[in-house]
Tab-separated table of C-alpha atoms in Angstrom:
chain	number	residue	atom	x	y	z
A	274	MET	CA	25.507	72.766	51.023
A	275	SER	CA	22.545	70.473	50.473
A	276	GLN	CA	22.648	71.373	46.818
A	277	SER	CA	26.250	70.284	46.429
A	278	ARG	CA	25.490	66.944	48.096
A	279	ASN	CA	22.578	66.343	45.733
A	280	ALA	CA	24.688	67.356	42.777
A	281	GLY	CA	27.352	64.824	43.802
A	282	LYS	CA	24.798	62.031	44.124
A	283	SER	CA	23.319	62.739	40.685
A	284	THR	CA	26.742	62.652	39.038
A	285	VAL	CA	27.407	59.292	40.724
A	286	LYS	CA	24.051	57.990	39.484
A	287	VAL	CA	24.820	59.182	35.957
A	288	GLU	CA	28.240	57.516	36.081
A	289	ASN	CA	26.650	54.223	37.287
A	290	CYS	CA	24.085	54.379	34.469
A	291	VAL	CA	26.852	54.958	31.919
A	292	GLU	CA	28.809	51.980	33.310
A	293	LYS	CA	25.700	49.795	33.267
A	294	GLY	CA	24.925	50.909	29.693
A	295	MET	CA	28.407	49.930	28.580
A	296	ASP	CA	28.081	46.644	30.430
A	297	PHE	CA	24.755	45.989	28.674
A	298	LYS	CA	26.285	46.830	25.275
A	299	MET	CA	29.168	44.424	25.923
A	300	LYS	CA	26.746	41.639	26.901
A	301	LYS	CA	24.655	42.340	23.824
A	302	PHE	CA	27.775	42.243	21.615
A	303	ALA	CA	28.975	38.977	23.195
A	304	PHE	CA	25.540	37.406	22.722
A	305	ALA	CA	25.478	38.475	19.057
A	306	MET	CA	28.951	36.978	18.516
A	307	ILE	CA	27.907	33.654	20.054
A	308	ILE	CA	24.828	33.510	17.834
A	309	LEU	CA	26.958	34.357	14.791
A	310	LEU	CA	29.448	31.582	15.599
A	311	LEU	CA	26.614	29.067	16.061
A	312	LEU	CA	25.084	30.044	12.717
A	313	LEU	CA	28.428	29.730	10.956
A	314	ASN	CA	29.010	26.337	12.548
A	315	THR	CA	25.641	24.952	11.471
A	316	GLY	CA	25.965	26.520	8.031
A	317	CYS	CA	29.300	24.826	7.398
A	318	SER	CA	28.030	21.459	8.542
A	319	ALA	CA	25.168	21.700	6.037
A	320	LEU	CA	27.721	21.762	3.205
A	321	THR	CA	28.726	18.169	3.901
A	322	GLY	CA	25.182	17.028	3.069
A	323	PRO	CA	22.785	14.812	4.932
A	324	GLU	CA	23.887	11.350	5.927
A	325	LYS	CA	22.266	8.663	3.844
A	326	LYS	CA	20.513	5.847	5.607
A	327	PRO	CA	21.608	2.394	4.594
A	328	ARG	CA	18.936	0.630	2.590
A	329	THR	CA	17.222	-2.241	4.274
A	330	GLU	CA	17.823	-5.782	3.101
A	331	LYS	CA	14.196	-5.969	2.018
A	332	ALA	CA	14.697	-3.169	-0.501
A	333	LYS	CA	17.902	-4.677	-1.948
A	334	SER	CA	17.567	-7.275	-4.633
A	335	SER	CA	20.146	-9.789	-5.703
A	336	PRO	CA	20.675	-10.214	-9.431
A	337	ALA	CA	19.751	-13.906	-9.216
A	338	GLU	CA	16.377	-13.126	-7.630
A	339	GLN	CA	13.415	-14.232	-9.687
A	340	VAL	CA	10.871	-11.486	-10.336
A	341	GLN	CA	7.393	-12.370	-11.516
A	342	VAL	CA	5.357	-9.664	-13.177
A	343	ASP	CA	1.642	-10.135	-13.779
A	344	PRO	CA	0.281	-7.458	-16.131
A	345	GLU	CA	-3.049	-9.275	-16.547
A	346	ALA	CA	-3.717	-9.192	-12.802
A	347	ALA	CA	-2.618	-5.552	-12.732
A	348	GLY	CA	-5.188	-4.809	-15.457
A	349	ARG	CA	-7.931	-6.565	-13.463
A	350	PHE	CA	-7.072	-4.649	-10.288
A	351	LYS	CA	-6.946	-1.416	-12.250
A	352	GLN	CA	-10.490	-2.044	-13.551
A	353	ILE	CA	-11.745	-2.945	-10.063
A	354	ALA	CA	-10.309	0.322	-8.707
A	355	GLN	CA	-11.832	2.401	-11.502
A	356	LYS	CA	-15.305	1.041	-10.748
A	357	VAL	CA	-15.223	2.565	-7.244
A	358	LYS	CA	-17.224	5.787	-7.022
A	359	GLY	CA	-14.934	8.821	-6.878
A	360	VAL	CA	-11.941	7.265	-8.672
A	361	ASP	CA	-11.130	9.176	-11.859
A	362	GLU	CA	-8.160	7.090	-12.925
A	363	ALA	CA	-6.211	4.136	-11.567
A	364	THR	CA	-2.879	2.471	-12.223
A	365	ALA	CA	-1.607	-0.835	-10.895
A	366	VAL	CA	1.563	-2.919	-10.818
A	367	VAL	CA	1.825	-6.521	-9.629
A	368	ILE	CA	5.300	-7.869	-8.894
A	369	ASN	CA	5.604	-11.195	-7.064
A	370	LYS	CA	2.970	-10.924	-4.341
A	371	ASP	CA	3.027	-7.124	-4.047
A	372	ILE	CA	-0.003	-5.399	-5.535
A	373	SER	CA	0.449	-1.644	-5.762
A	374	VAL	CA	-2.502	0.472	-6.845
A	375	ALA	CA	-2.534	4.245	-7.182
A	376	LEU	CA	-5.724	6.236	-7.561
A	377	LYS	CA	-6.424	9.661	-9.009
A	378	VAL	CA	-9.278	11.338	-7.158
A	379	SER	CA	-10.438	14.905	-7.822
A	380	GLY	CA	-13.060	17.396	-6.791
A	381	PHE	CA	-15.164	16.918	-3.695
A	382	ASP	CA	-14.327	13.212	-3.720
A	383	ARG	CA	-10.924	14.184	-2.289
A	384	LEU	CA	-12.759	14.746	1.000
A	385	ARG	CA	-13.364	10.986	1.120
A	386	LEU	CA	-9.830	9.790	0.287
A	387	LYS	CA	-9.562	7.421	3.229
A	388	GLN	CA	-12.934	5.801	2.481
A	389	ILE	CA	-12.057	5.400	-1.188
A	390	ARG	CA	-8.658	3.859	-0.372
A	391	GLU	CA	-10.248	1.428	2.083
A	392	GLU	CA	-12.987	0.422	-0.372
A	393	VAL	CA	-10.478	-0.231	-3.169
A	394	HIS	CA	-8.193	-2.104	-0.743
A	395	ASP	CA	-11.048	-4.333	0.421
A	396	LYS	CA	-12.245	-5.119	-3.121
A	397	ILE	CA	-8.745	-5.941	-4.352
A	398	THR	CA	-7.948	-8.037	-1.268
A	399	ALA	CA	-11.131	-10.034	-1.877
A	400	THR	CA	-10.092	-10.919	-5.440
A	401	ALA	CA	-6.309	-11.232	-4.948
A	402	VAL	CA	-4.251	-14.321	-4.209
A	403	LYS	CA	-4.295	-15.250	-0.515
A	404	ASP	CA	-0.792	-14.158	0.606
A	405	SER	CA	-0.638	-10.970	-1.462
A	406	GLN	CA	0.307	-7.607	-0.005
A	407	VAL	CA	-2.056	-4.886	-1.248
A	408	HIS	CA	-0.852	-1.272	-1.243
A	409	VAL	CA	-3.259	1.529	-2.206
A	410	THR	CA	-2.413	5.226	-2.417
A	411	THR	CA	-4.074	8.434	-3.526
A	412	ASP	CA	-0.856	10.451	-3.450
A	413	LYS	CA	-0.356	12.281	-6.758
A	414	LYS	CA	3.416	11.828	-6.861
A	415	LEU	CA	3.204	8.110	-6.093
A	416	PHE	CA	0.472	7.807	-8.739
A	417	SER	CA	2.814	9.172	-11.400
A	418	GLU	CA	5.687	6.955	-10.208
A	419	ILE	CA	3.580	3.791	-10.334
A	420	GLN	CA	2.269	4.838	-13.734
A	421	LYS	CA	5.875	5.185	-14.960
A	422	LEU	CA	6.706	1.732	-13.580
A	423	GLU	CA	3.672	0.296	-15.377
A	424	GLN	CA	4.920	1.795	-18.654
A	425	GLN	CA	8.465	0.526	-18.028
A	426	ILE	CA	7.124	-2.989	-17.493
A	427	LYS	CA	5.296	-2.845	-20.826
A	428	VAL	CA	8.400	-1.575	-22.627
A	429	SER	CA	10.859	-3.946	-20.962
A	430	ALA	CA	8.765	-7.017	-21.816
A	431	GLU	CA	10.302	-6.738	-25.291
A	432	ASN	CA	13.800	-6.123	-23.904
A	433	LYS	CA	16.518	-8.804	-23.889
A	434	GLU	CA	17.642	-7.847	-20.377
A	435	PHE	CA	14.138	-8.380	-18.989
A	436	ASN	CA	15.111	-9.919	-15.623
A	437	LYS	CA	17.702	-7.217	-14.785
A	438	GLU	CA	15.157	-4.534	-15.606
A	439	MET	CA	12.490	-6.248	-13.487
A	440	VAL	CA	14.847	-6.438	-10.489
A	441	ARG	CA	15.455	-2.693	-10.817
A	442	ILE	CA	11.712	-2.015	-11.161
A	443	LYS	CA	10.999	-4.242	-8.151
A	444	SER	CA	13.425	-2.249	-6.001
A	445	LYS	CA	11.733	0.995	-7.104
A	446	LEU	CA	8.333	-0.489	-6.296
A	447	SER	CA	9.560	-1.577	-2.865
A	448	LYS	CA	10.628	2.014	-2.185
A	449	ILE	CA	7.228	3.303	-3.338
A	450	ASN	CA	5.441	0.780	-1.132
A	451	GLU	CA	7.516	1.952	1.852
A	452	ASP	CA	6.476	5.526	1.030
A	453	MET	CA	2.822	4.414	0.974
A	454	GLN	CA	3.124	3.075	4.518
A	455	GLY	CA	0.717	0.278	3.825
């Protein structure tokens, strides 16, 4: 008689385990479905693309705005930057009162990037016009972009639409200077 009672209890335990196992499988399935729906929802929203931030008024230029380019000053600042120890190559653009200098630094000198930037900034600030904004970077991408702008300025000096081109270059330089954060 005691055996039949124990046998009945074990069958009840087995039935409870089976019910709990099914309950666990249902919860697991529901959880997987929720995750799948969330992934589909975020995946579809990525197709619309990121929202673009409106450009600041500072970055926009009106066509009537006068842009002054000073290639001679840019050449002087470029030479000053190249004289600093650790600078392999330098490029500079001067538009209005914005002086943008990019430096190419390689080897172990890259360990001193901040010091090199500060030294170049201080030397250029000392020789620049009083109210000028000096921007110095050692970023490789920004170096190539400023170098392209320098070449565009040289080419567009011979162009008939010089002022329109300079306004476009100035807006690009403003974007680069924002990327430099300084």
